[in-house]
Amino acid sequence: MSLSVTLTHQFPGQAIDVHFETAGGLTALFGQSGAGKTTVVNAVAGLLQPNSGKVMVNGATLLDTNTGRNVPVHRRRIGYVFQEARLFPHLTVRQNLHYGRWMTGARDVDDAEIINLLGLGHLLRRRPGTLSGGERQRVALGRALLSAPKLLLMDEPLAALDESRKAEILPFIERLRDQTRVPILYVSHSISEVAQLATTVVALQNGRVTCAGPASEVMSDPKVVPALGMREAGAILSGHVVKHHDDGLSEIAISAGSLLVPQTIGAVGDPIRLRIAAGDVMLGRERPVGLSALNILPVTVETLHRNSSSESIVKLRAGTDAILAQISNRSAARLQVAPGQALYAIVKSASIARRNSETAIN
Amino acid sequence: MNWLGPEELDAVLLSLRVSFWATVCSLPVGLAVAFLLARGRFPGRQLLNSLVHLPLILPPVVTGYLLLMTFGRNGPVGRFLEDAFGFVFAFRWTGAVLAASVMAFPLMVRAMRLSIEAVDPKLEEAAATLGASRVWIFLTVTLPLIAPGIVAGTILAFAKAMGEFGATITFVANIPGATQTLPSAVYAFLQVPGGEAQATRLVVIAIVISLAALLTSELLARRVQQRISGT
């Protein structure tokens, strides 16, 4: 399981120059709209001919402009889930699902398993025009999977859906990531989707890779913050459930101590992923007392990153994890924040990003 | 059909035959041209578009005269076809087919072109990612989606061919039993005193055939539309 992409392409008004390699699992291509995410995915699929580049999936070269190799779209064996589903309106759900199998002759995929996994059994005789947005997107996902792809591309598959429909599909994508051996390239501009799904994150800005690596590292890199937007910045921490308290709080152990999370999830001992938004972290030079906040962690300043004329992002070391805090430049000056300084981080809230599954990281 | 005289019956049957062949022969060419106009990006596309639509704008007599100049026995193409293949258009029913085809062509192409332009190329891209080659994409996605346009264009062309008069009479004249189509026969009967009854009978037949064609097209189009709208 591997994916290697090198591309340059010149659009009127924008240049794309991208290189990244991932070992498999789910790679999130992350960035604001116009960053070049869809261009990269279309070039991998063969729907766009880049000026130059090389695309390799599991050691097979799909495109190499140096040698002139260019596998046509229909021979690339790539499952593409588009933002707008793109189901064939003249075919039933069953026919849509089987389309890739007719065309590729791939009979080795168990369609019953995928139909079950996506909960499509009762929809098979319907036509796309009668489906809800969530159902349509699930059919599109099933259709891509049933073509027995060697790589799955998903271009903002949830962007057109409301929150409840998103919540309906996200678990399916998690299961795909963990249960199939097909690498997934997932385009998104939603931090919560990326936090929940990504094994590896490739952050794009203005057609260039600003940062790439394991999800928890990239998300706590202050350099990525401008690409995410201030509001969205935040770190991902791994931990495990220690105890469910009677008052509805769960105690999660992380490397720097423990955090109380206002919801009960998982069983004691379960690994878990937490996301702490940079805007939800305050800093103090002494351990504060008489505060309503429950979670206070001793931290060390790693870097101070001035993001605008008024705001800074501080990267903090908490045990072996990294936490980001967003503070004003005035506060940074008043606290005299400097690398190596010991501070206390007051975490106003933390959310559970996903159950941490070890199978995803391989 | 005792109430129809032999001349009238000849005219009706000839018109049906001419319209049938005119439609069948234009269909593949019309589809190809519609695709060229809808999807093609080449210099001279506007010129081709104008050329296709010309018979719609020109007086039919002019079109008929141009056909006579080109495909008549003394015309360059007509002489070549006769010398090379012994094939003659002028004053034969085949000439009526050619005239009807040319006159019906713009209507056919227009209907097909609109339906091709309505097909979302993104669906064809999706089919390609699922492993479909160009030919399979055309057969399994494009063709089913443009079917209503093909049906509409075909029936429109058939109806137009049934009614074609000006170009036909100019190109192949009005020879009973050979080139006298239904409209030509109506015209001929109206030229002789006492021919009104025969003309009226043909007019009724023309109305019935046209109505039947319209109803069939509506029915077919609705069925096809239902199939492809995805509901």
XYZ file of C-alpha atoms in Angstrom:
593
model
C 0.000 0.000 0.000
C 1.673 3.151 -1.171
C 0.930 6.236 -3.164
C 3.437 8.655 -4.640
C 2.391 11.816 -6.454
C 4.544 14.469 -8.134
C 2.775 17.090 -10.227
C 3.228 20.457 -11.773
C 0.473 22.149 -13.665
C -0.059 25.704 -14.806
C -3.578 27.112 -14.756
C -4.254 30.664 -15.833
C -3.641 32.483 -12.567
C -2.521 29.483 -10.541
C 0.440 27.158 -10.502
C 0.246 23.704 -8.946
C 3.511 22.191 -7.753
C 2.922 19.241 -5.477
C 4.855 16.254 -4.231
C 3.906 13.773 -1.550
C 4.237 10.111 -0.684
C 2.151 8.103 1.713
C 2.335 4.574 3.006
C -1.381 3.858 2.725
C -4.376 4.139 4.998
C -6.357 7.317 4.542
C -4.425 10.322 3.290
C -6.277 13.589 3.696
C -5.535 16.281 1.135
C -6.352 19.260 3.188
C -6.643 22.956 2.434
C -8.975 25.799 1.630
C -10.893 25.934 -1.626
C -8.663 26.918 -4.508
C -5.620 25.298 -2.920
C -5.430 22.760 -5.743
C -6.850 19.678 -4.026
C -9.249 18.679 -6.792
C -6.563 19.255 -9.429
C -4.308 16.761 -7.674
C -7.070 14.168 -7.380
C -8.153 14.611 -11.011
C -4.570 14.203 -12.176
C -4.249 10.991 -10.153
C -7.498 9.737 -11.718
C -6.328 10.722 -15.200
C -9.176 13.177 -15.761
C -6.664 16.020 -15.993
C -3.371 15.909 -17.874
C -0.773 17.765 -15.820
C 2.055 19.609 -17.558
C 4.468 17.234 -15.907
C 4.401 14.675 -13.174
C 4.566 11.118 -11.977
C 1.887 9.084 -10.208
C 2.567 5.684 -8.677
C 0.135 3.432 -6.842
C 1.484 0.333 -5.081
C 4.560 0.413 -7.290
C 2.608 0.644 -10.552
C 3.251 3.759 -12.633
C 0.005 5.357 -13.833
C 1.583 8.483 -15.234
C 5.136 9.513 -15.980
C 5.558 12.472 -18.291
C 9.289 11.733 -18.570
C 8.769 8.331 -20.174
C 5.467 9.308 -21.814
C 3.599 6.634 -19.890
C -0.024 7.602 -19.363
C -2.513 4.887 -18.429
C -5.976 5.902 -19.715
C -8.593 6.693 -17.101
C -10.594 3.513 -17.587
C -7.556 1.276 -17.095
C -6.293 2.952 -13.912
C -8.602 0.957 -11.643
C -9.303 3.948 -9.475
C -12.530 4.294 -7.544
C -13.567 7.941 -7.556
C -16.283 9.221 -5.228
C -17.266 12.673 -6.425
C -18.731 15.478 -4.361
C -22.027 15.284 -6.274
C -22.324 11.458 -6.390
C -22.695 11.439 -10.206
C -24.941 8.392 -10.248
C -26.289 7.328 -13.639
C -29.889 8.570 -13.645
C -31.113 6.013 -16.186
C -29.935 3.028 -14.148
C -31.302 1.552 -10.929
C -29.233 1.552 -7.750
C -28.332 -2.099 -8.384
C -27.237 -1.342 -11.959
C -25.247 1.669 -10.760
C -23.498 -0.490 -8.186
C -22.653 -3.160 -10.737
C -21.546 -0.766 -13.476
C -17.854 -1.006 -12.597
C -18.069 -4.790 -12.442
C -19.557 -4.969 -15.946
C -16.843 -2.729 -17.282
C -13.818 -4.196 -15.521
C -15.044 -7.764 -15.244
C -13.935 -7.681 -11.604
C -15.982 -10.495 -10.122
C -13.831 -11.059 -7.072
C -15.463 -8.344 -4.983
C -18.169 -9.527 -2.629
C -21.055 -7.233 -3.473
C -23.272 -8.543 -0.649
C -20.639 -7.502 1.879
C -20.350 -3.967 0.518
C -24.120 -3.592 0.122
C -24.419 -4.623 3.772
C -21.603 -2.402 4.968
C -23.226 0.621 3.329
C -26.783 -0.372 4.214
C -28.005 -0.327 0.605
C -30.052 -3.534 0.570
C -33.456 -1.853 0.586
C -32.506 0.660 -2.133
C -31.419 -1.705 -4.903
C -34.518 -1.338 -7.082
C -34.809 2.425 -6.667
C -33.579 5.005 -9.143
C -31.084 7.731 -8.157
C -33.694 10.469 -8.581
C -35.683 9.117 -5.639
C -32.761 8.902 -3.191
C -31.809 11.348 -0.460
C -28.400 13.043 -0.572
C -26.927 10.675 2.003
C -28.266 7.597 0.236
C -26.927 8.841 -3.077
C -23.458 9.344 -1.631
C -23.504 5.859 -0.094
C -24.457 4.362 -3.456
C -21.628 6.330 -5.094
C -19.234 4.936 -2.496
C -20.507 1.392 -3.086
C -20.266 1.827 -6.851
C -16.622 2.899 -6.563
C -15.781 0.029 -4.207
C -17.446 -2.619 -6.366
C -15.209 -1.733 -9.292
C -12.416 -3.350 -7.227
C -10.208 -0.242 -7.196
C -6.511 -0.228 -6.381
C -6.886 3.289 -4.994
C -9.940 5.122 -3.737
C -10.287 8.865 -4.411
C -12.843 10.867 -2.495
C -13.340 14.512 -3.392
C -15.242 16.183 -0.557
C -17.751 13.335 -0.523
C -19.579 14.856 2.446
C -19.490 18.532 1.498
C -22.978 18.552 -0.033
C -24.571 16.868 2.986
C -25.986 18.216 6.227
C -24.508 17.257 9.601
C -26.786 14.300 10.273
C -26.099 12.805 6.828
C -22.378 13.298 7.398
C -22.640 11.446 10.674
C -24.387 8.668 8.751
C -21.506 8.197 6.307
C -18.379 8.956 8.369
C -18.463 5.582 10.191
C -18.594 3.789 6.813
C -15.467 5.581 5.677
C -13.742 4.747 8.980
C -14.620 1.101 8.478
C -13.304 1.201 4.927
C -10.040 2.662 6.133
C -9.660 -0.011 8.775
C -11.071 -3.060 7.006
C -9.949 -2.806 3.392
C -6.400 -2.711 2.126
C -7.151 -0.042 -0.465
C -5.326 3.262 0.082
C -7.667 6.244 0.183
C -6.940 9.791 -0.958
C -9.500 11.993 0.711
C -10.011 15.646 -0.183
C -11.493 17.852 2.483
C -11.496 21.346 3.871
C -13.218 20.238 7.066
C -10.942 19.930 10.054
C -13.325 17.638 11.927
C -13.487 15.162 9.042
C -9.722 15.159 8.749
C -9.264 14.775 12.517
C -11.635 11.839 12.544
C -10.455 10.041 9.418
C -6.887 10.828 8.465
C -3.918 8.560 8.947
C -1.713 10.957 7.032
C -2.378 14.609 6.272
C -1.060 16.550 3.289
C -1.789 20.244 3.784
C -2.036 22.288 0.584
C -1.945 26.016 0.184
C -1.851 27.952 -3.104
C -0.943 24.856 -5.063
C 1.933 23.816 -2.792
C 2.375 21.306 0.024
C 2.916 23.271 3.215
C 3.172 20.272 5.477
C 2.791 16.507 5.219
C 3.038 13.660 7.696
C 1.129 11.676 10.314
C -2.145 13.382 11.222
C -1.243 14.286 14.805
C 2.049 15.883 13.768
C 0.638 17.934 10.924
C -2.337 19.156 12.890
C -0.118 20.487 15.686
C 2.258 22.264 13.321
C 1.787 26.029 13.676
C 2.821 26.428 10.023
C -0.387 24.692 8.961
C -2.592 27.084 10.876
C -2.963 29.654 8.064
C -4.060 26.852 5.733
C -6.658 25.693 8.231
C -7.853 29.098 9.265
C -7.472 30.345 12.855
C -10.815 29.025 14.014
C -10.088 25.509 12.850
C -6.567 25.102 14.222
C -6.058 22.530 16.905
C -4.009 19.540 17.985
C -4.861 15.848 18.023
C -3.805 13.809 21.073
C -3.890 10.076 21.637
C -4.964 8.609 24.925
C -7.096 5.944 26.501
C -10.170 5.819 28.685
C -9.316 5.466 32.388
C -12.616 5.802 34.155
C -16.229 6.785 33.682
C -17.245 9.094 36.503
C -20.741 9.173 37.988
C -21.295 12.795 36.953
C -21.136 11.967 33.249
C -17.479 12.786 32.697
C -14.944 10.410 31.233
C -11.362 10.497 32.360
C -8.872 10.135 29.528
C -5.221 9.480 30.239
C -2.763 11.268 27.968
C 0.996 11.423 28.198
C 0.954 14.616 30.263
C -1.675 13.540 32.778
C -5.409 13.125 32.473
C -8.265 15.085 30.971
C -11.950 15.066 31.840
C -14.252 14.941 28.847
C -17.942 15.723 29.210
C -19.267 12.600 27.571
C -19.088 8.902 28.085
C -17.501 6.993 25.291
C -15.896 3.629 24.846
C -14.991 1.120 27.546
C -12.259 1.560 30.132
C -8.935 0.894 28.436
C -10.140 1.837 24.942
C -7.745 3.947 22.900
C -9.207 7.286 21.953
C -8.340 10.417 19.957
C -8.968 13.882 21.329
C -8.955 17.147 19.471
C -8.154 20.328 21.341
C -8.853 23.499 19.387
C -6.160 26.181 19.709
C -8.833 28.713 20.637
C -9.905 26.585 23.621
C -6.527 26.715 25.348
C -5.488 29.502 27.766
C -2.003 29.891 29.215
C -0.873 30.820 32.720
C 2.552 31.237 34.308
C 1.385 29.733 37.579
C -1.082 26.943 38.196
C -4.335 28.841 38.431
C -6.709 28.309 41.345
C -10.399 29.005 41.722
C -11.141 28.422 38.064
C -14.141 26.622 36.607
C -11.958 24.835 34.058
C -11.289 21.224 35.052
C -8.338 20.486 32.862
C -5.031 22.107 33.636
C -1.822 20.640 32.249
C 1.800 21.558 32.865
C 3.398 22.313 29.511
C 6.603 23.573 27.949
C 6.684 26.153 25.179
C 8.163 24.728 22.012
C 7.687 27.509 19.473
C 5.893 30.819 19.204
C 4.421 31.510 15.807
C 3.172 34.980 15.012
C 0.233 34.512 12.666
C -1.075 38.014 12.200
C -0.538 41.468 13.637
C -2.670 40.546 16.631
C -2.643 36.760 17.026
C -0.009 34.120 17.749
C -0.045 30.340 17.877
C 2.027 28.730 20.617
C 3.077 25.134 20.191
C 3.322 23.450 23.566
C 4.816 20.163 24.634
C 2.592 18.216 27.041
C 4.336 14.964 27.874
C 4.955 13.418 24.453
C 2.012 15.190 22.846
C 1.788 18.607 21.272
C -0.924 21.151 22.045
C -1.608 24.399 20.212
C -2.791 27.548 21.962
C -4.041 30.653 20.241
C -3.242 33.840 22.180
C -3.062 37.505 21.367
C 0.330 39.050 20.703
C -0.258 41.303 23.695
C -0.685 38.240 25.962
C 2.412 36.679 24.439
C 4.384 39.793 25.349
C 2.890 39.998 28.855
C 3.665 36.343 29.602
C 7.042 36.760 27.892
C 6.436 33.513 26.052
C 9.695 31.992 24.857
C 10.803 28.497 23.830
C 11.645 26.293 26.812
C 9.436 28.226 29.204
C 7.267 26.204 31.595
C 3.607 27.212 31.611
C 0.203 25.854 32.525
C -2.345 25.183 29.801
C -5.980 25.584 30.764
C -7.989 23.429 28.388
C -11.547 24.749 28.176
C -12.817 21.859 26.151
C -11.659 18.801 24.298
C -13.637 16.756 21.840
C -13.341 13.154 20.907
C -12.064 12.927 17.360
C -12.357 9.210 16.870
C -11.557 5.868 18.312
C -7.908 5.441 17.713
C -7.429 2.361 15.630
C -3.960 0.975 15.308
C -4.837 -0.865 12.111
C -5.153 2.464 10.363
C -1.500 3.282 10.768
C 0.441 0.852 8.676
C -58.876 1.295 -49.597
C -61.541 1.392 -52.333
C -62.333 4.997 -51.662
C -58.808 5.981 -52.735
C -58.028 6.158 -56.422
C -54.817 4.412 -57.619
C -53.127 7.739 -58.153
C -53.944 8.842 -54.622
C -52.835 5.522 -53.124
C -49.578 5.765 -55.064
C -48.959 9.240 -53.673
C -49.590 8.147 -50.054
C -47.400 5.054 -50.322
C -44.643 6.986 -52.080
C -44.689 9.677 -49.398
C -44.419 7.057 -46.639
C -41.558 5.350 -48.469
C -39.711 8.596 -49.163
C -40.113 9.810 -45.568
C -39.021 6.460 -44.153
C -35.816 6.343 -46.187
C -35.119 10.035 -45.731
C -35.330 9.557 -41.944
C -33.316 6.334 -41.859
C -30.545 7.727 -44.066
C -30.278 11.034 -42.173
C -30.231 9.408 -38.732
C -26.538 8.362 -38.513
C -25.323 11.478 -40.350
C -27.568 13.698 -38.225
C -26.294 12.133 -35.001
C -22.676 12.551 -36.083
C -23.199 16.192 -37.065
C -25.114 16.866 -33.843
C -22.145 15.503 -31.870
C -19.699 17.582 -33.883
C -21.724 20.728 -33.221
C -22.370 19.980 -29.542
C -18.934 18.721 -28.507
C -16.512 19.545 -31.296
C -14.079 22.446 -30.964
C -12.718 23.061 -34.437
C -12.376 26.006 -36.788
C -15.359 26.205 -39.112
C -17.824 24.927 -36.531
C -20.011 28.006 -36.996
C -19.835 27.533 -40.755
C -21.003 23.922 -40.451
C -23.771 25.071 -38.145
C -24.950 27.662 -40.663
C -24.750 25.179 -43.515
C -26.888 22.654 -41.625
C -29.496 25.285 -40.849
C -29.526 26.813 -44.336
C -32.437 24.708 -45.707
C -34.552 25.983 -42.803
C -34.064 29.598 -43.869
C -33.790 29.389 -47.662
C -36.960 29.299 -49.748
C -37.534 25.576 -50.469
C -37.584 26.342 -54.195
C -34.035 27.642 -53.919
C -32.899 24.497 -52.084
C -34.579 22.386 -54.761
C -32.881 24.361 -57.507
C -29.474 24.004 -55.821
C -30.065 20.252 -55.561
C -30.931 20.148 -59.243
C -27.746 22.079 -60.106
C -25.596 19.740 -58.015
C -27.276 16.331 -58.161
C -29.135 16.710 -61.459
C -27.938 14.702 -64.463
C -25.841 17.661 -65.597
C -24.708 18.642 -62.140
C -21.133 17.715 -61.110
C -22.090 15.264 -58.358
C -25.071 13.875 -60.253
C -22.998 13.133 -63.349
C -20.262 11.498 -61.297
C -22.741 9.253 -59.458
C -24.363 8.217 -62.721
C -21.058 7.522 -64.487
C -19.463 5.720 -61.572
C -22.386 3.802 -60.036
C -25.259 4.247 -62.460
C -27.120 5.953 -59.620
C -29.572 8.708 -60.565
C -31.355 11.181 -58.291
C -33.017 13.471 -60.815
C -36.714 12.814 -61.427
C -36.606 9.548 -59.458
C -38.094 8.743 -56.051
C -34.524 8.593 -54.721
C -34.295 12.292 -55.557
C -37.396 12.901 -53.462
C -35.610 11.083 -50.598
C -32.590 13.365 -51.002
C -34.743 16.516 -51.072
C -36.736 15.417 -48.015
C -33.523 14.492 -46.146
C -31.927 17.861 -46.792
C -35.046 19.743 -45.742
C -35.600 17.658 -42.581
C -31.927 17.597 -41.575
C -31.815 20.873 -39.578
C -34.794 19.861 -37.433
C -33.274 16.476 -36.694
C -29.827 17.848 -35.866
C -31.247 20.594 -33.678
C -33.243 18.227 -31.475
C -30.313 15.836 -31.115
C -27.801 18.596 -30.476
C -29.870 20.047 -27.637
C -30.129 16.641 -25.952
C -26.379 16.045 -26.324
C -25.610 19.431 -24.791
C -27.875 18.512 -21.865
C -25.772 15.441 -21.006
C -23.464 16.187 -18.088
C -19.912 15.253 -19.187
C -19.224 14.560 -15.517
C -21.344 11.420 -15.797
C -19.134 10.250 -18.643
C -16.048 10.967 -16.522
C -17.558 8.913 -13.732
C -18.116 6.034 -16.166
C -14.478 6.259 -17.261
C -13.220 5.987 -13.670
C -15.370 2.861 -13.338
C -13.489 1.238 -16.187
C -15.618 2.080 -19.212
C -13.802 2.760 -22.501
C -15.012 5.515 -24.831
C -17.172 3.126 -26.829
C -18.777 1.666 -23.714
C -19.347 5.118 -22.236
C -21.172 6.083 -25.420
C -23.285 2.927 -25.469
C -24.153 2.735 -21.771
C -24.298 6.374 -20.671
C -24.424 8.912 -23.494
C -26.763 7.084 -25.861
C -29.427 6.227 -23.247
C -29.343 9.806 -21.966
C -29.799 11.389 -25.390
C -32.454 8.858 -26.477
C -35.321 11.362 -26.039
C -33.561 13.812 -28.346
C -32.963 11.108 -30.939
C -36.618 10.056 -30.802
C -37.836 13.646 -31.038
C -35.449 14.465 -33.872
C -36.400 11.340 -35.821
C -40.122 11.955 -35.590
C -39.778 15.631 -36.396
C -37.700 14.698 -39.432
C -40.269 12.113 -40.533
C -43.122 14.611 -40.236
C -41.149 17.267 -42.088
C -40.292 14.778 -44.854
C -43.978 13.847 -45.190
C -44.854 17.494 -45.731
C -41.945 18.497 -47.946
C -43.162 20.119 -51.146
C -41.138 23.017 -52.550
C -37.699 21.446 -52.837
C -39.131 18.101 -53.949
C -41.241 19.484 -56.797
C -38.368 21.685 -57.967
C -35.791 18.871 -57.888
C -37.752 15.813 -59.083
C -40.930 17.435 -60.522
C -44.375 15.919 -60.028
C -44.561 12.651 -61.952
C -47.490 10.472 -60.838
C -46.302 7.066 -59.685
C -42.651 8.144 -59.714
C -42.094 11.365 -57.817
C -45.607 12.518 -56.931
C -45.640 12.626 -53.131
C -48.724 13.380 -51.072
C -48.280 17.181 -50.994
C -47.427 17.219 -54.709
C -50.579 15.195 -55.424
C -52.752 17.596 -53.399
C -51.239 20.445 -55.390
C -51.819 18.616 -58.702
C -55.451 17.787 -57.895
C -56.126 21.413 -56.997
C -54.853 22.466 -60.424
C -57.575 20.548 -62.312
C -61.280 21.367 -62.119
C -63.210 18.794 -60.036
C -60.102 17.597 -58.221
C -61.233 18.982 -54.837
C -62.694 15.675 -53.603
C -59.427 13.816 -54.251
C -57.435 16.623 -52.681
C -59.665 16.563 -49.592
C -59.203 12.822 -49.126
C -55.425 13.248 -49.263
C -55.571 16.179 -46.873
C -57.451 14.015 -44.354
C -54.824 11.282 -44.703
C -52.045 13.832 -44.241
C -53.690 15.086 -41.057
C -54.128 11.533 -39.705
C -50.501 10.581 -40.413
C -49.173 13.780 -38.860
C -51.304 13.379 -35.748
C -50.244 9.748 -35.386
C -46.591 10.754 -35.690
C -46.993 13.472 -33.075
C -48.787 11.187 -30.616
C -46.224 8.436 -31.064
C -43.378 10.852 -30.459
C -45.053 12.257 -27.335
C -45.619 8.769 -25.981
C -42.108 7.563 -26.761
C -40.515 10.722 -25.447
C -42.453 10.499 -22.198
C -41.484 6.879 -21.680
C -37.837 7.536 -22.409
C -37.850 10.645 -20.221
C -39.271 8.630 -17.347
C -36.547 6.056 -17.767
C -33.685 8.500 -17.754
C -34.866 11.088 -15.252
C -33.938 8.623 -12.538
C -37.287 8.527 -10.779
